[in-house]
PDB file of C-alpha atoms in Angstrom:
ATOM      1  CA  MET R   1     -38.548  48.874   0.901  1.00 53.00           C
ATOM      2  CA  ALA R   2     -41.887  49.221   2.730  1.00 57.00           C
ATOM      3  CA  SER R   3     -41.243  45.975   4.606  1.00 64.00           C
ATOM      4  CA  PHE R   4     -37.917  47.381   5.814  1.00 62.00           C
ATOM      5  CA  PHE R   5     -39.491  49.941   8.212  1.00 64.00           C
ATOM      6  CA  PRO R   6     -41.311  47.438  10.463  1.00 66.00           C
ATOM      7  CA  LEU R   7     -38.064  45.494  10.676  1.00 67.00           C
ATOM      8  CA  ILE R   8     -36.232  48.596  11.931  1.00 70.00           C
ATOM      9  CA  SER R   9     -38.702  49.065  14.790  1.00 66.00           C
ATOM     10  CA  GLU R  10     -38.035  45.479  15.899  1.00 71.00           C
ATOM     11  CA  ILE R  11     -34.248  45.582  15.565  1.00 72.00           C
ATOM     12  CA  LEU R  12     -33.581  49.082  16.913  1.00 65.00           C
ATOM     13  CA  PRO R  13     -34.299  48.186  20.582  1.00 65.00           C
ATOM     14  CA  MET R  14     -31.726  45.381  20.329  1.00 68.00           C
ATOM     15  CA  ILE R  15     -29.081  47.722  18.944  1.00 72.00           C
ATOM     16  CA  MET R  16     -29.887  50.687  21.199  1.00 66.00           C
ATOM     17  CA  PRO R  17     -31.609  49.277  24.295  1.00 66.00           C
ATOM     18  CA  ALA R  18     -33.369  51.607  26.705  1.00 70.00           C
ATOM     19  CA  ALA R  19     -31.943  52.179  30.170  1.00 75.00           C
ATOM     20  CA  THR R  20     -33.357  50.323  33.146  1.00 77.00           C
ATOM     21  CA  HIS R  21     -34.986  52.511  35.786  1.00 75.00           C
ATOM     22  CA  VAL R  22     -35.766  51.543  39.378  1.00 80.00           C
ATOM     23  CA  THR R  23     -37.949  53.674  41.628  1.00 78.00           C
ATOM     24  CA  ARG R  24     -37.299  52.848  45.276  1.00 75.00           C
ATOM     25  CA  ALA R  25     -40.162  52.695  47.770  1.00 77.00           C
ATOM     26  CA  GLY R  26     -38.534  55.536  49.709  1.00 74.00           C
ATOM     27  CA  ASP R  27     -38.618  57.697  46.580  1.00 77.00           C
ATOM     28  CA  LEU R  28     -42.418  57.459  46.555  1.00 74.00           C
ATOM     29  CA  GLU R  29     -42.712  58.979  50.020  1.00 74.00           C
ATOM     30  CA  PRO R  30     -42.870  62.757  50.514  1.00 67.00           C
ATOM     31  CA  LYS R  31     -39.548  64.441  51.316  1.00 63.00           C
ATOM     32  CA  CYS R  32     -40.999  66.308  54.315  1.00 61.00           C
ATOM     33  CA  PRO R  33     -43.767  65.151  56.569  1.00 56.00           C
ATOM     34  CA  THR R  34     -47.023  66.757  55.497  1.00 61.00           C
ATOM     35  CA  VAL R  35     -50.689  66.251  56.050  1.00 58.00           C
ATOM     36  CA  GLU R  36     -51.885  64.581  52.875  1.00 72.00           C
ATOM     37  CA  GLY R  37     -55.352  64.431  51.454  1.00 80.00           C
ATOM     38  CA  PRO R  38     -57.638  61.428  51.504  1.00 89.00           C
ATOM     39  CA  VAL R  39     -56.345  60.237  48.108  1.00 90.00           C
ATOM     40  CA  THR R  40     -52.771  60.454  46.820  1.00 88.00           C
ATOM     41  CA  VAL R  41     -51.268  59.442  43.489  1.00 88.00           C
ATOM     42  CA  ARG R  42     -47.496  59.116  43.195  1.00 89.00           C
ATOM     43  CA  ALA R  43     -45.539  58.665  39.979  1.00 89.00           C
ATOM     44  CA  ALA R  44     -43.593  55.410  40.156  1.00 90.00           C
ATOM     45  CA  ILE R  45     -42.533  55.081  36.509  1.00 87.00           C
ATOM     46  CA  VAL R  46     -43.614  57.995  34.298  1.00 89.00           C
ATOM     47  CA  ASP R  47     -42.080  59.247  31.022  1.00 87.00           C
ATOM     48  CA  LYS R  48     -39.561  56.380  30.892  1.00 86.00           C
ATOM     49  CA  CYS R  49     -41.025  54.648  27.839  1.00 83.00           C
ATOM     50  CA  ASP R  50     -43.706  55.451  25.287  1.00 80.00           C
ATOM     51  CA  ARG R  51     -46.035  52.492  25.888  1.00 84.00           C
ATOM     52  CA  MET R  52     -46.684  52.335  29.633  1.00 89.00           C
ATOM     53  CA  SER R  53     -46.364  54.085  32.965  1.00 91.00           C
ATOM     54  CA  ALA R  54     -47.122  53.264  36.594  1.00 92.00           C
ATOM     55  CA  THR R  55     -48.474  55.170  39.573  1.00 92.00           C
ATOM     56  CA  VAL R  56     -49.219  54.260  43.177  1.00 93.00           C
ATOM     57  CA  LEU R  57     -52.734  55.136  44.343  1.00 93.00           C
ATOM     58  CA  THR R  58     -53.367  55.394  48.097  1.00 92.00           C
ATOM     59  CA  VAL R  59     -56.920  55.846  49.347  1.00 94.00           C
ATOM     60  CA  ARG R  60     -57.133  56.606  53.065  1.00 93.00           C
ATOM     61  CA  PRO R  61     -59.777  54.945  55.288  1.00 94.00           C
ATOM     62  CA  GLN R  62     -63.353  56.113  54.697  1.00 94.00           C
ATOM     63  CA  SER R  63     -62.301  57.948  51.502  1.00 94.00           C
ATOM     64  CA  GLU R  64     -62.958  57.673  47.772  1.00 93.00           C
ATOM     65  CA  THR R  65     -61.479  58.918  44.541  1.00 93.00           C
ATOM     66  CA  PRO R  66     -63.491  61.264  42.353  1.00 92.00           C
ATOM     67  CA  VAL R  67     -65.302  59.651  39.411  1.00 91.00           C
ATOM     68  CA  HIS R  68     -62.681  59.395  36.671  1.00 88.00           C
ATOM     69  CA  HIS R  69     -62.084  57.959  33.217  1.00 87.00           C
ATOM     70  CA  ASN R  70     -58.920  57.166  31.279  1.00 82.00           C
ATOM     71  CA  SER R  71     -59.086  58.939  27.944  1.00 75.00           C
ATOM     72  CA  GLU R  72     -56.748  59.319  25.023  1.00 54.00           C
ATOM     73  CA  GLN R  73     -56.740  63.091  25.274  1.00 42.00           C
ATOM     74  CA  ALA R  74     -56.982  64.812  28.612  1.00 38.00           C
ATOM     75  CA  LYS R  75     -55.526  67.487  30.814  1.00 42.00           C
ATOM     76  CA  ILE R  76     -52.498  66.069  32.536  1.00 40.00           C
ATOM     77  CA  GLY R  77     -50.006  67.542  34.925  1.00 39.00           C
ATOM     78  CA  ALA R  78     -46.273  67.679  35.158  1.00 38.00           C
ATOM     79  CA  ALA R  79     -46.438  66.822  38.854  1.00 39.00           C
ATOM     80  CA  VAL R  80     -48.051  64.069  40.832  1.00 42.00           C
ATOM     81  CA  GLY R  81     -49.197  64.319  44.417  1.00 39.00           C
ATOM     82  CA  SER R  82     -52.605  65.881  44.211  1.00 37.00           C
ATOM     83  CA  PRO R  83     -55.343  64.446  46.396  1.00 38.00           C
ATOM     84  CA  SER R  84     -57.430  63.594  43.362  1.00 38.00           C
ATOM     85  CA  TRP R  85     -57.265  60.457  41.264  1.00 36.00           C
ATOM     86  CA  THR R  86     -55.817  62.179  38.188  1.00 41.00           C
ATOM     87  CA  PRO R  87     -52.279  63.487  38.284  1.00 39.00           C
ATOM     88  CA  GLY R  88     -52.414  67.103  37.185  1.00 34.00           C
ATOM     89  CA  HIS R  89     -55.529  68.244  38.960  1.00 33.00           C
ATOM     90  CA  VAL R  90     -55.124  70.869  41.641  1.00 32.00           C
ATOM     91  CA  GLY R  91     -54.186  69.513  45.023  1.00 31.00           C
ATOM     92  CA  ILE R  92     -51.231  69.764  47.352  1.00 31.00           C
ATOM     93  CA  GLY R  93     -48.478  71.950  45.913  1.00 32.00           C
ATOM     94  CA  GLN R  94     -48.023  73.477  42.482  1.00 32.00           C
ATOM     95  CA  VAL R  95     -49.221  71.410  39.539  1.00 32.00           C
ATOM     96  CA  SER R  96     -48.852  72.493  35.948  1.00 33.00           C
ATOM     97  CA  ILE R  97     -51.587  71.515  33.506  1.00 34.00           C
ATOM     98  CA  THR R  98     -50.955  70.723  29.855  1.00 35.00           C
ATOM     99  CA  ASN R  99     -52.983  69.252  27.013  1.00 35.00           C
ATOM    100  CA  MET R 100     -51.450  66.228  25.362  1.00 37.00           C
ATOM    101  CA  LYS R 101     -52.735  63.815  22.745  1.00 38.00           C
ATOM    102  CA  LEU R 102     -51.454  60.275  22.894  1.00 38.00           C
ATOM    103  CA  HIS R 103     -51.699  57.678  20.162  1.00 40.00           C
ATOM    104  CA  THR R 104     -51.575  54.735  22.551  1.00 45.00           C
ATOM    105  CA  PRO R 105     -54.499  53.089  24.322  1.00 55.00           C
ATOM    106  CA  ALA R 106     -55.403  54.592  27.679  1.00 82.00           C
ATOM    107  CA  ASP R 107     -56.455  51.306  29.254  1.00 87.00           C
ATOM    108  CA  ALA R 108     -55.259  50.690  32.800  1.00 92.00           C
ATOM    109  CA  ILE R 109     -54.541  47.658  34.960  1.00 94.00           C
ATOM    110  CA  MET R 110     -54.860  48.111  38.704  1.00 95.00           C
ATOM    111  CA  TYR R 111     -53.168  45.751  41.178  1.00 96.00           C
ATOM    112  CA  THR R 112     -54.276  45.919  44.817  1.00 96.00           C
ATOM    113  CA  VAL R 113     -51.168  45.809  46.997  1.00 95.00           C
ATOM    114  CA  SER R 114     -52.821  46.116  50.408  1.00 95.00           C
ATOM    115  CA  GLY R 115     -56.142  46.886  52.023  1.00 96.00           C
ATOM    116  CA  THR R 116     -59.643  46.237  50.769  1.00 96.00           C
ATOM    117  CA  GLY R 117     -62.013  48.403  48.812  1.00 96.00           C
ATOM    118  CA  ARG R 118     -64.443  48.649  45.938  1.00 97.00           C
ATOM    119  CA  LEU R 119     -64.018  49.550  42.296  1.00 96.00           C
ATOM    120  CA  THR R 120     -67.263  51.005  40.964  1.00 95.00           C
ATOM    121  CA  VAL R 121     -67.554  51.280  37.173  1.00 94.00           C
ATOM    122  CA  ASN R 122     -70.042  52.579  34.625  1.00 90.00           C
ATOM    123  CA  GLU R 123     -69.349  50.616  31.460  1.00 81.00           C
ATOM    124  CA  GLY R 124     -71.743  52.468  29.171  1.00 74.00           C
ATOM    125  CA  PHE R 125     -73.873  55.561  28.763  1.00 69.00           C
ATOM    126  CA  GLU R 126     -77.071  54.036  30.156  1.00 70.00           C
ATOM    127  CA  SER R 127     -75.533  51.190  32.151  1.00 74.00           C
ATOM    128  CA  GLU R 128     -76.057  50.527  35.812  1.00 87.00           C
ATOM    129  CA  LEU R 129     -73.063  50.954  38.073  1.00 92.00           C
ATOM    130  CA  ARG R 130     -71.166  47.725  38.728  1.00 94.00           C
ATOM    131  CA  ILE R 131     -69.304  47.227  41.992  1.00 95.00           C
ATOM    132  CA  HIS R 132     -66.245  44.974  42.218  1.00 97.00           C
ATOM    133  CA  ASP R 133     -64.739  44.127  45.609  1.00 97.00           C
ATOM    134  CA  LEU R 134     -60.959  44.485  45.779  1.00 96.00           C
ATOM    135  CA  GLY R 135     -58.490  42.841  48.141  1.00 96.00           C
ATOM    136  CA  ALA R 136     -54.737  42.427  48.344  1.00 96.00           C
ATOM    137  CA  GLY R 137     -53.485  40.516  45.297  1.00 96.00           C
ATOM    138  CA  ASP R 138     -56.470  41.354  43.058  1.00 97.00           C
ATOM    139  CA  PHE R 139     -56.097  42.760  39.543  1.00 97.00           C
ATOM    140  CA  ALA R 140     -58.637  44.916  37.695  1.00 96.00           C
ATOM    141  CA  PHE R 141     -58.617  45.860  34.007  1.00 94.00           C
ATOM    142  CA  ILE R 142     -60.166  49.280  33.339  1.00 93.00           C
ATOM    143  CA  PRO R 143     -60.778  50.013  29.634  1.00 90.00           C
ATOM    144  CA  ALA R 144     -60.250  53.507  28.245  1.00 86.00           C
ATOM    145  CA  TRP R 145     -63.226  55.845  28.657  1.00 86.00           C
ATOM    146  CA  THR R 146     -64.787  53.680  31.407  1.00 89.00           C
ATOM    147  CA  GLU R 147     -65.972  55.854  34.288  1.00 91.00           C
ATOM    148  CA  HIS R 148     -64.682  54.473  37.568  1.00 93.00           C
ATOM    149  CA  GLN R 149     -64.202  55.260  41.235  1.00 94.00           C
ATOM    150  CA  VAL R 150     -62.175  53.557  43.971  1.00 96.00           C
ATOM    151  CA  VAL R 151     -63.651  53.505  47.488  1.00 96.00           C
ATOM    152  CA  ASN R 152     -61.955  52.508  50.745  1.00 95.00           C
ATOM    153  CA  GLY R 153     -64.679  51.640  53.242  1.00 92.00           C
ATOM    154  CA  SER R 154     -62.222  50.526  55.922  1.00 94.00           C
ATOM    155  CA  HIS R 155     -62.092  52.479  59.170  1.00 94.00           C
ATOM    156  CA  VAL R 156     -58.397  51.727  59.762  1.00 94.00           C
ATOM    157  CA  VAL R 157     -56.323  50.519  56.785  1.00 94.00           C
ATOM    158  CA  ASP R 158     -55.186  52.397  53.658  1.00 93.00           C
ATOM    159  CA  LEU R 159     -56.071  50.905  50.270  1.00 95.00           C
ATOM    160  CA  VAL R 160     -52.893  50.876  48.163  1.00 94.00           C
ATOM    161  CA  CYS R 161     -52.942  50.028  44.439  1.00 95.00           C
ATOM    162  CA  VAL R 162     -50.372  50.072  41.657  1.00 95.00           C
ATOM    163  CA  VAL R 163     -51.929  51.342  38.436  1.00 94.00           C
ATOM    164  CA  ILE R 164     -50.278  50.477  35.108  1.00 93.00           C
ATOM    165  CA  HIS R 165     -51.354  52.953  32.430  1.00 91.00           C
ATOM    166  CA  GLY R 166     -51.155  52.699  28.645  1.00 87.00           C
ATOM    167  CA  GLY R 167     -48.880  55.489  27.416  1.00 85.00           C
ATOM    168  CA  PRO R 168     -45.840  57.263  28.850  1.00 87.00           C
ATOM    169  CA  ARG R 169     -47.879  59.024  31.558  1.00 86.00           C
ATOM    170  CA  PRO R 170     -51.341  58.696  33.041  1.00 87.00           C
ATOM    171  CA  VAL R 171     -54.119  60.427  31.138  1.00 85.00           C
ATOM    172  CA  GLY R 172     -57.725  60.894  32.044  1.00 84.00           C
ATOM    173  CA  ALA R 173     -60.387  63.222  33.276  1.00 85.00           C
ATOM    174  CA  THR R 174     -61.998  63.790  36.644  1.00 88.00           C
ATOM    175  CA  LEU R 175     -65.767  64.112  36.292  1.00 89.00           C
ATOM    176  CA  ASP R 176     -68.531  65.887  38.224  1.00 89.00           C
ATOM    177  CA  GLY R 177     -70.110  62.576  39.232  1.00 88.00           C
ATOM    178  CA  TRP R 178     -71.314  59.657  37.113  1.00 88.00           C
ATOM    179  CA  GLY R 179     -71.912  60.788  33.527  1.00 85.00           C
ATOM    180  CA  GLY R 180     -70.892  64.304  34.533  1.00 86.00           C
ATOM    181  CA  ASP R 181     -68.810  66.910  32.792  1.00 86.00           C
ATOM    182  CA  GLU R 182     -65.052  67.080  33.174  1.00 86.00           C
ATOM    183  CA  THR R 183     -64.054  69.157  36.177  1.00 84.00           C
ATOM    184  CA  THR R 184     -61.557  71.942  35.841  1.00 68.00           C
ATOM    185  CA  PRO R 185     -58.583  72.342  38.188  1.00 61.00           C
ATOM    186  CA  GLY R 186     -59.303  74.585  41.136  1.00 53.00           C
ATOM    187  CA  LYS R 187     -63.043  74.109  40.864  1.00 48.00           C
TER     188      LYS R 187
END
């Protein structure tokens, strides 16, 4: 009987497949023209399945994301569009904050769609910062709990990345600098 349950989890998706969802490029743009912050995060595919989600990160010229890490338990928001790296932190418009614990890894894969920039990471408590150059077509794997920051040093071109997150929605924490405490919304 115990071997029956794993079999159900493999067969059930074939019997009751999930619905396909397409997010159009136009759906990722704001409905009304607004002045946006230096960093925007838009939900592309969020809460559509339990194992992964995707957001589009845009870093304007001469801008950078706050230092951030992807964690398994973090404050997350019901809305995306804040000028900070983490959906759910205070930014443009109303954002509701909730606490949620996920049982899936919070690793992320970032694909650079356009522009050039740098991914700076701190891979340990006493480690030196490592800088990775990014260009269109590059992929970066960011393990859970790894502090990281994306910087666009260009004077003209936006840096646009698609970020694939482990779990149904992005999770993480914005920090007060490298090795810093988690920031609170509105601070």
